Short mmCIF file of C-alpha atoms and ligand atoms in Angstrom, two decimals:
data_model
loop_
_atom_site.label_atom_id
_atom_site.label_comp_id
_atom_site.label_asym_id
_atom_site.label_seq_id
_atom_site.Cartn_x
_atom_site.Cartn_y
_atom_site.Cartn_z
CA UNK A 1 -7.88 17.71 -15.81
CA UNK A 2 -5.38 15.09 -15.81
CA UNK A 3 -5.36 11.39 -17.03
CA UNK A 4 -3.63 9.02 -14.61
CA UNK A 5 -2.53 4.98 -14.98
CA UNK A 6 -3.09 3.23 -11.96
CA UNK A 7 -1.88 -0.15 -11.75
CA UNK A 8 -3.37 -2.48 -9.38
CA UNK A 9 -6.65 -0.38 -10.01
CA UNK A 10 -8.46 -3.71 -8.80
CA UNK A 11 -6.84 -3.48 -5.43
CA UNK A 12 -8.14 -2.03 -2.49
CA UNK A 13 -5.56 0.96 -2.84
CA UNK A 14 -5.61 0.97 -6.52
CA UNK A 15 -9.80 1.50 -6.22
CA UNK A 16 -9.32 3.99 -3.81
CA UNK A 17 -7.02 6.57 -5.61
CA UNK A 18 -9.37 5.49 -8.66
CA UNK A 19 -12.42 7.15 -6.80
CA UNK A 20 -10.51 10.39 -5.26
CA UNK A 21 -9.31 11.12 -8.99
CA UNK A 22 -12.93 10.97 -10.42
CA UNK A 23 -13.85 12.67 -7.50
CA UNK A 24 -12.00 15.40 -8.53
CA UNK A 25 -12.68 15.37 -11.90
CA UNK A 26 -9.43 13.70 -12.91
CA UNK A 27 -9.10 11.16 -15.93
CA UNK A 28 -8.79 7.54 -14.76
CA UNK A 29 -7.29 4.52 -16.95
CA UNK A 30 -6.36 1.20 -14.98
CA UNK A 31 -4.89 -1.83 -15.67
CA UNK A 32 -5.30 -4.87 -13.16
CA UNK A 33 -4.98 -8.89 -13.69
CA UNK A 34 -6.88 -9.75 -10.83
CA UNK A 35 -4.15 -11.97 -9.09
CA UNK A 36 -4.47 -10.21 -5.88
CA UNK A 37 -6.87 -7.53 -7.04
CA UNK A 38 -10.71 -7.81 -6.84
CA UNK A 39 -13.67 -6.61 -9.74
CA UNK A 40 -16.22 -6.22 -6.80
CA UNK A 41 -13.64 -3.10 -6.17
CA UNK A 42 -14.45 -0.86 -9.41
CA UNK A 43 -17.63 -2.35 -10.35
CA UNK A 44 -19.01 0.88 -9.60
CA UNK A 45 -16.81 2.73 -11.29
CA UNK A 46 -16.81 1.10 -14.59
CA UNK A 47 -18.19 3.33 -16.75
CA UNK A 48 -16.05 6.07 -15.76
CA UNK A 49 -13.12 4.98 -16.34
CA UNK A 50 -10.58 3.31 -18.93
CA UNK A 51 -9.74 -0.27 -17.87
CA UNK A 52 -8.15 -2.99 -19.74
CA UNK A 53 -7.32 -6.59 -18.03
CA UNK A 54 -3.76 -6.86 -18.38
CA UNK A 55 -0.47 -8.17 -16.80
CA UNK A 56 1.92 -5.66 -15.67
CA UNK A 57 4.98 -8.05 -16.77
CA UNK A 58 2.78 -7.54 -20.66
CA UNK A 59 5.36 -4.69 -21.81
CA UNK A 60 3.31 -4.29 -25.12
CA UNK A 61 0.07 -3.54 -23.08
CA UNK A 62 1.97 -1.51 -20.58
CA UNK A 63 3.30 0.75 -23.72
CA UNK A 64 -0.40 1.10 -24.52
CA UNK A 65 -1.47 1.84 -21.19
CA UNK A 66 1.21 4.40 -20.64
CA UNK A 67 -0.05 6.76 -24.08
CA UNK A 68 -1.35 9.98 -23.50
CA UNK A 69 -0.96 9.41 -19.48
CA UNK A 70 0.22 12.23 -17.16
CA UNK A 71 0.67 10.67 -14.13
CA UNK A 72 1.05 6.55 -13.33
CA UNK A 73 0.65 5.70 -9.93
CA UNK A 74 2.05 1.92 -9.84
CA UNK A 75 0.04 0.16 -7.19
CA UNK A 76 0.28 -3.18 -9.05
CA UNK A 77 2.32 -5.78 -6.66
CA UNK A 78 1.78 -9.36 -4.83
CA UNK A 79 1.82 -7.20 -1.86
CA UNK A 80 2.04 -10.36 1.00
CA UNK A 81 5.61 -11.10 3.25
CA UNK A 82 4.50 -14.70 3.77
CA UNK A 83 3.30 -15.22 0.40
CA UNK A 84 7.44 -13.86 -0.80
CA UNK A 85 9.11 -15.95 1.51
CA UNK A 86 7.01 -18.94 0.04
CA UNK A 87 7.46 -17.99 -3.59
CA UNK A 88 10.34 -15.40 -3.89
CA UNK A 89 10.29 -16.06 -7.79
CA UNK A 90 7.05 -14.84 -8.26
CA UNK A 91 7.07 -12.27 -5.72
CA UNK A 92 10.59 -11.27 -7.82
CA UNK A 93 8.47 -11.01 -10.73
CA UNK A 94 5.48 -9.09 -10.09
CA UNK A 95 7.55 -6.75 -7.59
CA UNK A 96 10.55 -6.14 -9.89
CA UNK A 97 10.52 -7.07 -13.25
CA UNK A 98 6.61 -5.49 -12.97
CA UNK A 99 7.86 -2.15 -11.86
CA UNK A 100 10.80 -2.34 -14.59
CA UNK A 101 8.23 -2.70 -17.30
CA UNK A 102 6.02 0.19 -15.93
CA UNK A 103 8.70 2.45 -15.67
CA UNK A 104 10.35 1.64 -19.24
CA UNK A 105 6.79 2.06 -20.60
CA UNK A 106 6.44 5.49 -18.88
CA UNK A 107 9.68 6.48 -19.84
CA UNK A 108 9.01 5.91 -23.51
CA UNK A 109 5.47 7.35 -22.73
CA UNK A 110 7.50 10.42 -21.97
CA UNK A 111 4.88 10.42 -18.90
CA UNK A 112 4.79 13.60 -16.28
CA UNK A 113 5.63 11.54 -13.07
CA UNK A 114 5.25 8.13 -11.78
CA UNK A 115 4.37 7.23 -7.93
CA UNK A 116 5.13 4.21 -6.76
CA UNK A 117 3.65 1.98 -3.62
CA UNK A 118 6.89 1.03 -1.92
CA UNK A 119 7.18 -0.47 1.36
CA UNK A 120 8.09 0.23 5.15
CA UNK A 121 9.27 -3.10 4.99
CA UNK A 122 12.60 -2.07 3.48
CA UNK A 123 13.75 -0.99 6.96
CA UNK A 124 13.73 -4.04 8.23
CA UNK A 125 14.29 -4.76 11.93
CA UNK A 126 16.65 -2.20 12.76
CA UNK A 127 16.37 -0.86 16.38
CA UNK A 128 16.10 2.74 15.56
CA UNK A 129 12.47 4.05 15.98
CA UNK A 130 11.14 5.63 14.52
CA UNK A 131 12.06 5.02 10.68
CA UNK A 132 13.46 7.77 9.02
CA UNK A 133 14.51 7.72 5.19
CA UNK A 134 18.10 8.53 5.48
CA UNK A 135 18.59 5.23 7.79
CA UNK A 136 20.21 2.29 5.94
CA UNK A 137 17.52 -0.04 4.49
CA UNK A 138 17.58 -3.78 5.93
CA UNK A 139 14.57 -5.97 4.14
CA UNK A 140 14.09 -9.25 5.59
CA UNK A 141 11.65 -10.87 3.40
CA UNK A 142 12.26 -11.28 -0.51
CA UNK A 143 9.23 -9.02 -0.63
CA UNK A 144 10.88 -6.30 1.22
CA UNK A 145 13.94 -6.76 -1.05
CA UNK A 146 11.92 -6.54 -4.13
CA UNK A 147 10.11 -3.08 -2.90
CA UNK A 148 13.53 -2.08 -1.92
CA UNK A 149 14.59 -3.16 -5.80
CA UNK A 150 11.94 -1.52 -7.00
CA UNK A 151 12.12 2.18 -5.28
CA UNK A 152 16.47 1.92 -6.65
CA UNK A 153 15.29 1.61 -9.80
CA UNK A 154 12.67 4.77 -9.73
CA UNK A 155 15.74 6.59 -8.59
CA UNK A 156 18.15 4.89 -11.36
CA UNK A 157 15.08 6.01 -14.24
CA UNK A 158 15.06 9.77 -12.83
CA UNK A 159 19.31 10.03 -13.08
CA UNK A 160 19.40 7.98 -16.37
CA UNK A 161 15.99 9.34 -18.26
CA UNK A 162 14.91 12.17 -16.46
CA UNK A 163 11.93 10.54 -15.46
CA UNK A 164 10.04 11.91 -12.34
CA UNK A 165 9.74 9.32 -9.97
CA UNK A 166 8.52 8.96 -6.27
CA UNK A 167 8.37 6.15 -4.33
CA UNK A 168 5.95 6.00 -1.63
CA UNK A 169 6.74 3.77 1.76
CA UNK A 170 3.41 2.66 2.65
CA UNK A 171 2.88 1.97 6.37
CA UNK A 172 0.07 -0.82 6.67
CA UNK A 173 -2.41 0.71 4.58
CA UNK A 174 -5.91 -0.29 5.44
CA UNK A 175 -9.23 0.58 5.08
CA UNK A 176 -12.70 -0.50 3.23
CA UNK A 177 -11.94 -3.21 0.14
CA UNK A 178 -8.97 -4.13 1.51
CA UNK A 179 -9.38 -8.26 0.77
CA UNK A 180 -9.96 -10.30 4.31
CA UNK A 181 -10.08 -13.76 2.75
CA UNK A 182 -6.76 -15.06 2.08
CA UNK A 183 -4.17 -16.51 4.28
CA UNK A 184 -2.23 -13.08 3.08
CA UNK A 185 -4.70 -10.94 3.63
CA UNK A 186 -3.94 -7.71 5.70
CA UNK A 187 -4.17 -8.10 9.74
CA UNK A 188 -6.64 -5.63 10.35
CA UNK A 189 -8.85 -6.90 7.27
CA UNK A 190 -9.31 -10.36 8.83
CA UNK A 191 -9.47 -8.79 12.03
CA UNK A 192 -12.19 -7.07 11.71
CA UNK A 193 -14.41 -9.17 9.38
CA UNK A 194 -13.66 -11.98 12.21
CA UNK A 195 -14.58 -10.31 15.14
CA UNK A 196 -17.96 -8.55 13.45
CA UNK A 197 -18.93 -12.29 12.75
CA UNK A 198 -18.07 -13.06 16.92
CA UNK A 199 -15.08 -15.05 15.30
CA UNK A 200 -11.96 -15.65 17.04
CA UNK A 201 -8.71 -14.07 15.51
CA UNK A 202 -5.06 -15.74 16.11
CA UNK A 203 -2.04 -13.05 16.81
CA UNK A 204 1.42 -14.71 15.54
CA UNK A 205 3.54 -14.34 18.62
CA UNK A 206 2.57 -12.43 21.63
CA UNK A 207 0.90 -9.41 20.02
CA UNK A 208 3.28 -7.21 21.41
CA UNK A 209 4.60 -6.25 17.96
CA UNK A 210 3.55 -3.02 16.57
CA UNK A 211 3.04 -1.10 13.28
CA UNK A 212 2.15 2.56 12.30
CA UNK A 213 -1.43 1.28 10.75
CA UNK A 214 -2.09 3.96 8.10
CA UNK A 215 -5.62 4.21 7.06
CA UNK A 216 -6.34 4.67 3.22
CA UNK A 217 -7.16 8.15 3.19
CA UNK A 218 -4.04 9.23 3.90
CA UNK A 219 -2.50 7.24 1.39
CA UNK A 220 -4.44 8.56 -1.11
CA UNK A 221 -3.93 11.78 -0.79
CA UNK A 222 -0.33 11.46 -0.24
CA UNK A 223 -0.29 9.92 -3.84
CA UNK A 224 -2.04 13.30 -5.18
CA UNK A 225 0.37 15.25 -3.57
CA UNK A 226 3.26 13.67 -5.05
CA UNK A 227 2.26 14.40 -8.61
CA UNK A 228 2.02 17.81 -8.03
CA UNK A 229 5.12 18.71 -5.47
CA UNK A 230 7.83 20.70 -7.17
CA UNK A 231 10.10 17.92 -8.82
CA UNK A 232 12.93 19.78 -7.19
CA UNK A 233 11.71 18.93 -3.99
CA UNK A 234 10.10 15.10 -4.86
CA UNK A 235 11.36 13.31 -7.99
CA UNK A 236 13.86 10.53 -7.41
CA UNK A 237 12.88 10.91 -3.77
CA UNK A 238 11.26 8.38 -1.23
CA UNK A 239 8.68 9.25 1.32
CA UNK A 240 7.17 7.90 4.28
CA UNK A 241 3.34 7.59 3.95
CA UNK A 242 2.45 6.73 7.69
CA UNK A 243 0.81 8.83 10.80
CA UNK A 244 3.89 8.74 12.69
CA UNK A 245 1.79 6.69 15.93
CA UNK A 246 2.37 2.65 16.37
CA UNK A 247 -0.38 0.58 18.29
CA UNK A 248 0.42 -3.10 19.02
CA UNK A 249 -1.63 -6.17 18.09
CA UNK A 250 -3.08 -6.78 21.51
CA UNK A 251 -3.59 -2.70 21.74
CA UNK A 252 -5.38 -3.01 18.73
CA UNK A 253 -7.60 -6.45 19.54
CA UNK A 254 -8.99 -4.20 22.55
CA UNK A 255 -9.95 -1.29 20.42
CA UNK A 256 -11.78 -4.08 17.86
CA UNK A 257 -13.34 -5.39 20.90
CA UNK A 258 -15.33 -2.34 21.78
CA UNK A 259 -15.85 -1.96 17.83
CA UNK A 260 -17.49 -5.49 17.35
CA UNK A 261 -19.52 -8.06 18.37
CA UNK A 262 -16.81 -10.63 19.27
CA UNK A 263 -16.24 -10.62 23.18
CA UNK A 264 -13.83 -13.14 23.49
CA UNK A 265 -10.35 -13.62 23.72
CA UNK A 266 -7.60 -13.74 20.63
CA UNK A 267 -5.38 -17.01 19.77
CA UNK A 268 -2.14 -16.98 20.00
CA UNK A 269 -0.05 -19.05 17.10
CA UNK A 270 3.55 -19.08 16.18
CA UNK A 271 5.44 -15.99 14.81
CA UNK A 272 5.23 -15.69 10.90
CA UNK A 273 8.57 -15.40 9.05
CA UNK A 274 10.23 -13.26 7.55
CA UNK A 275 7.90 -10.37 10.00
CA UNK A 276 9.70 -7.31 11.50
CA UNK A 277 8.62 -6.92 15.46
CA UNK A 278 8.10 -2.63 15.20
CA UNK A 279 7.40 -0.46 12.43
CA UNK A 280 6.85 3.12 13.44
CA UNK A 281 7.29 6.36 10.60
CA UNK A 282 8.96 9.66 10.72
CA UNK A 283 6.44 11.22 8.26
CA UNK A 284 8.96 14.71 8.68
CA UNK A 285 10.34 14.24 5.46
CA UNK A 286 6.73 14.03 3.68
CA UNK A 287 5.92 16.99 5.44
CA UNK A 288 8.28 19.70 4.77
CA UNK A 289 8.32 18.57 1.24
CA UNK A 290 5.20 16.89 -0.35
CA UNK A 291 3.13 19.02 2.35
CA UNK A 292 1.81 15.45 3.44
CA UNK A 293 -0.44 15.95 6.75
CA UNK A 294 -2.27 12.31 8.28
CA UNK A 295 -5.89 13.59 8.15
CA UNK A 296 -7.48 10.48 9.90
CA UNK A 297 -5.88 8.97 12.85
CA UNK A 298 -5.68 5.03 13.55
CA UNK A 299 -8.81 4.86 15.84
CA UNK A 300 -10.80 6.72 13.57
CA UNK A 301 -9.72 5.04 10.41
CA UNK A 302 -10.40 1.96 12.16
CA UNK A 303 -14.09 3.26 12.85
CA UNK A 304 -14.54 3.88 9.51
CA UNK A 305 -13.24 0.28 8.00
CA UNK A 306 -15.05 -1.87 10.62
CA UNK A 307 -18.55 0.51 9.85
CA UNK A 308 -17.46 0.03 5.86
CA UNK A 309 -17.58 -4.12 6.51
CA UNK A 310 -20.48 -4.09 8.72
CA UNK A 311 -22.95 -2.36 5.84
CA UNK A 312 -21.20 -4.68 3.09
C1 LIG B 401 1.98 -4.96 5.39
C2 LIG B 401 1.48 -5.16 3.97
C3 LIG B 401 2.62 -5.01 3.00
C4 LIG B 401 3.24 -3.65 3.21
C5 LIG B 401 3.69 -3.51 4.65
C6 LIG B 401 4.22 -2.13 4.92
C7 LIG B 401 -0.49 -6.58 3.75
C8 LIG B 401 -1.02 -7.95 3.51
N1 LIG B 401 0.85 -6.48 3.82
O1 LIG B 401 2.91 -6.00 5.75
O2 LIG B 401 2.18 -5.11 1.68
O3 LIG B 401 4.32 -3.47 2.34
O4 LIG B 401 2.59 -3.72 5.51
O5 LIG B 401 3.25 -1.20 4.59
O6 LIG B 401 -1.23 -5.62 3.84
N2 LIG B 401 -0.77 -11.06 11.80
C9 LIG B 401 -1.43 -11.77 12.80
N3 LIG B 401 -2.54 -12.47 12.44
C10 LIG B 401 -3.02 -12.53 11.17
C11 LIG B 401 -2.35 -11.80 10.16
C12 LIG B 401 -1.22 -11.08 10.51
O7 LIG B 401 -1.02 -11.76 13.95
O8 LIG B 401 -4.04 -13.21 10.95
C13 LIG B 401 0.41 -10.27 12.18
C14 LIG B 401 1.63 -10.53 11.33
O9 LIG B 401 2.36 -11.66 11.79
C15 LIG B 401 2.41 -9.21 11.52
C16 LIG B 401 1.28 -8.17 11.64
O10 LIG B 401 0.11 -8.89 11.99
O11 LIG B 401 3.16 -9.24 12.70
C17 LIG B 401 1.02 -7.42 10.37
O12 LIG B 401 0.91 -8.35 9.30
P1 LIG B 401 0.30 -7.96 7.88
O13 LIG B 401 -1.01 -7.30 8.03
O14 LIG B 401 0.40 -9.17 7.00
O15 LIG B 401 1.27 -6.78 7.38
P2 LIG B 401 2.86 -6.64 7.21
O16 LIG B 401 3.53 -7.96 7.10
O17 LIG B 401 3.30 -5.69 8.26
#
């Protein structure tokens, strides 16, 4: 039995790994502040597990957090492109100087490991498809630059301190919890809760962009899987976390449609900036060394979330 430090615990990822660990019989303590995060998420789960309602940018409560911890999987982030190109200061703060404070805290911790939610949005809109990790980052958006920031200065912690870290490149994550009901909310979040109310969606630009949607499960136990990979194989590393398939918007309207009531056809608005067009993984790299396998493919995944949202 392990205790782990999940930041972000309030978010719909952060909740997630929160219930595989106590699943497993695993010690949880989280931290949240509830900017993007949501209590509804670990209401449940309250009584099992150590939270305390704090900032990550709090380096004092972050020290605190960080005693006794094995493993700190840093989940805490303003995780929106939009939201970064409209406030790169705060995005800047959360996604940087939030990461720096977790990982001098779990340094001085003298913590086991620390995982961190990094982003296929570092690539950027280079041509090659798909992404592999050895490719020369691009980020467009200040958010991508900050996740990009973020996973240099895991790898700067592990050569300076010797502290394990491994940052994760989420591919679109999604899955129950994840918030629908802000402007920065996830795609397939709003998507779905939309079309199960016979709502219309709007696509930003012609649909035809695409993105290796990753649903949670996956995620999750990618995260478990990097605690306990041979450091010589995973610390100061970075992973793809993705299923290695891309559907486009419009591909994925049509598989909503069958899923939901909504029968009608999607708006189209302007493209959003600061978006890449594809995103598509090479999850190789995750294979051969963290042993990372998808377990639940996009049209499954996306059974599963739209079932999760009609019973809530
Ligand atoms: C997402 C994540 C980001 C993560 C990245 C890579 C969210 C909110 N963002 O960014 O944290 O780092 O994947 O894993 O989960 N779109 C519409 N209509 C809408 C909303 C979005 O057409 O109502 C379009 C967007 O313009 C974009 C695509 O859908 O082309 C995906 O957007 P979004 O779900 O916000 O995710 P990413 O920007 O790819």
């Amino acid at each position: 039995m392990a205790l782990y430090l999940i930041t972000g615990i309030g978010g719909f990822i952060g909740s997630s790994l929160a219930r595989a660990l106590l699943a497993k019989g695993d010690q949880v303590r989280g931290v949240d502040n509830f900017s993007t995060g949501n209590r509804q998420n670990i209401a449940e789960i309250l009584d099992r597990i150590d939270f305390r309602e704090a900032d990550i940018l709090d380096l004092e409560a972050m020290h605190k957090a960080c005693a006794g911890v094995d493993f700190v999987l840093h989940q805490a982030a303003i995780p929106s492109v939009p939201k970064s190109v409209l406030d790169p200061l705060g995005s800047n703060r959360a996604n940087v100087d939030g990461t720096v404070n977790v990982l001098v805290a779990a340094r001085d911790a003298r913590v086991k490991r620390v995982v961190y939610a990094a982003s296929s949005s570092a690539y950027g809109d280079t041509p090659t498809l798909p992404k592999h990790e050895a490719m020369k980052p691009d980020p467009i958006s200040p958010y991508a630059v900050a996740k990009l920031a973020s996973e240099h200065y895991l790898i700067s912690f592990y050569r300076c301190y010797g502290l394990e870290t491994v940052a994760l490149r989420y591919f679109n994550i999604f899955g129950p919890r994840q918030d629908p009901s802000s402007p920065y909310s996830g795609v397939l979040a709003k998507f779905i809760t939309l079309m199960l109310r016979a709502q219309q969606p709007t696509i930003f630009g012609d649909g035809e962009q695409s993105r290796d949607f990753t649903y949670i499960d996956n995620a999750v136990e990618a995260n478990l899987q990097a605690c306990t990979a041979p450091a010589t194989r995973a610390a100061g590393q970075v992973f793809n976390v993705a299923t290695g398939t891309r559907f486009t918007l419009n591909e994925t309207f049509k598989l909503l449609q069958g899923m939901t009531p909504y029968t009608g056809q999607p708006k189209y608005g302007p493209e959003r900036g600061g978006d890449i067009k594809h995103s598509l993984a090479d999850i190789s790299k995750a294979e051969a060394a963290l042993g990372y396998k998808p377990k639940v493919d996009f049209e499954e995944g996306l059974r599963r979330t739209v079932e999760w949202y009609r019973r809530s």
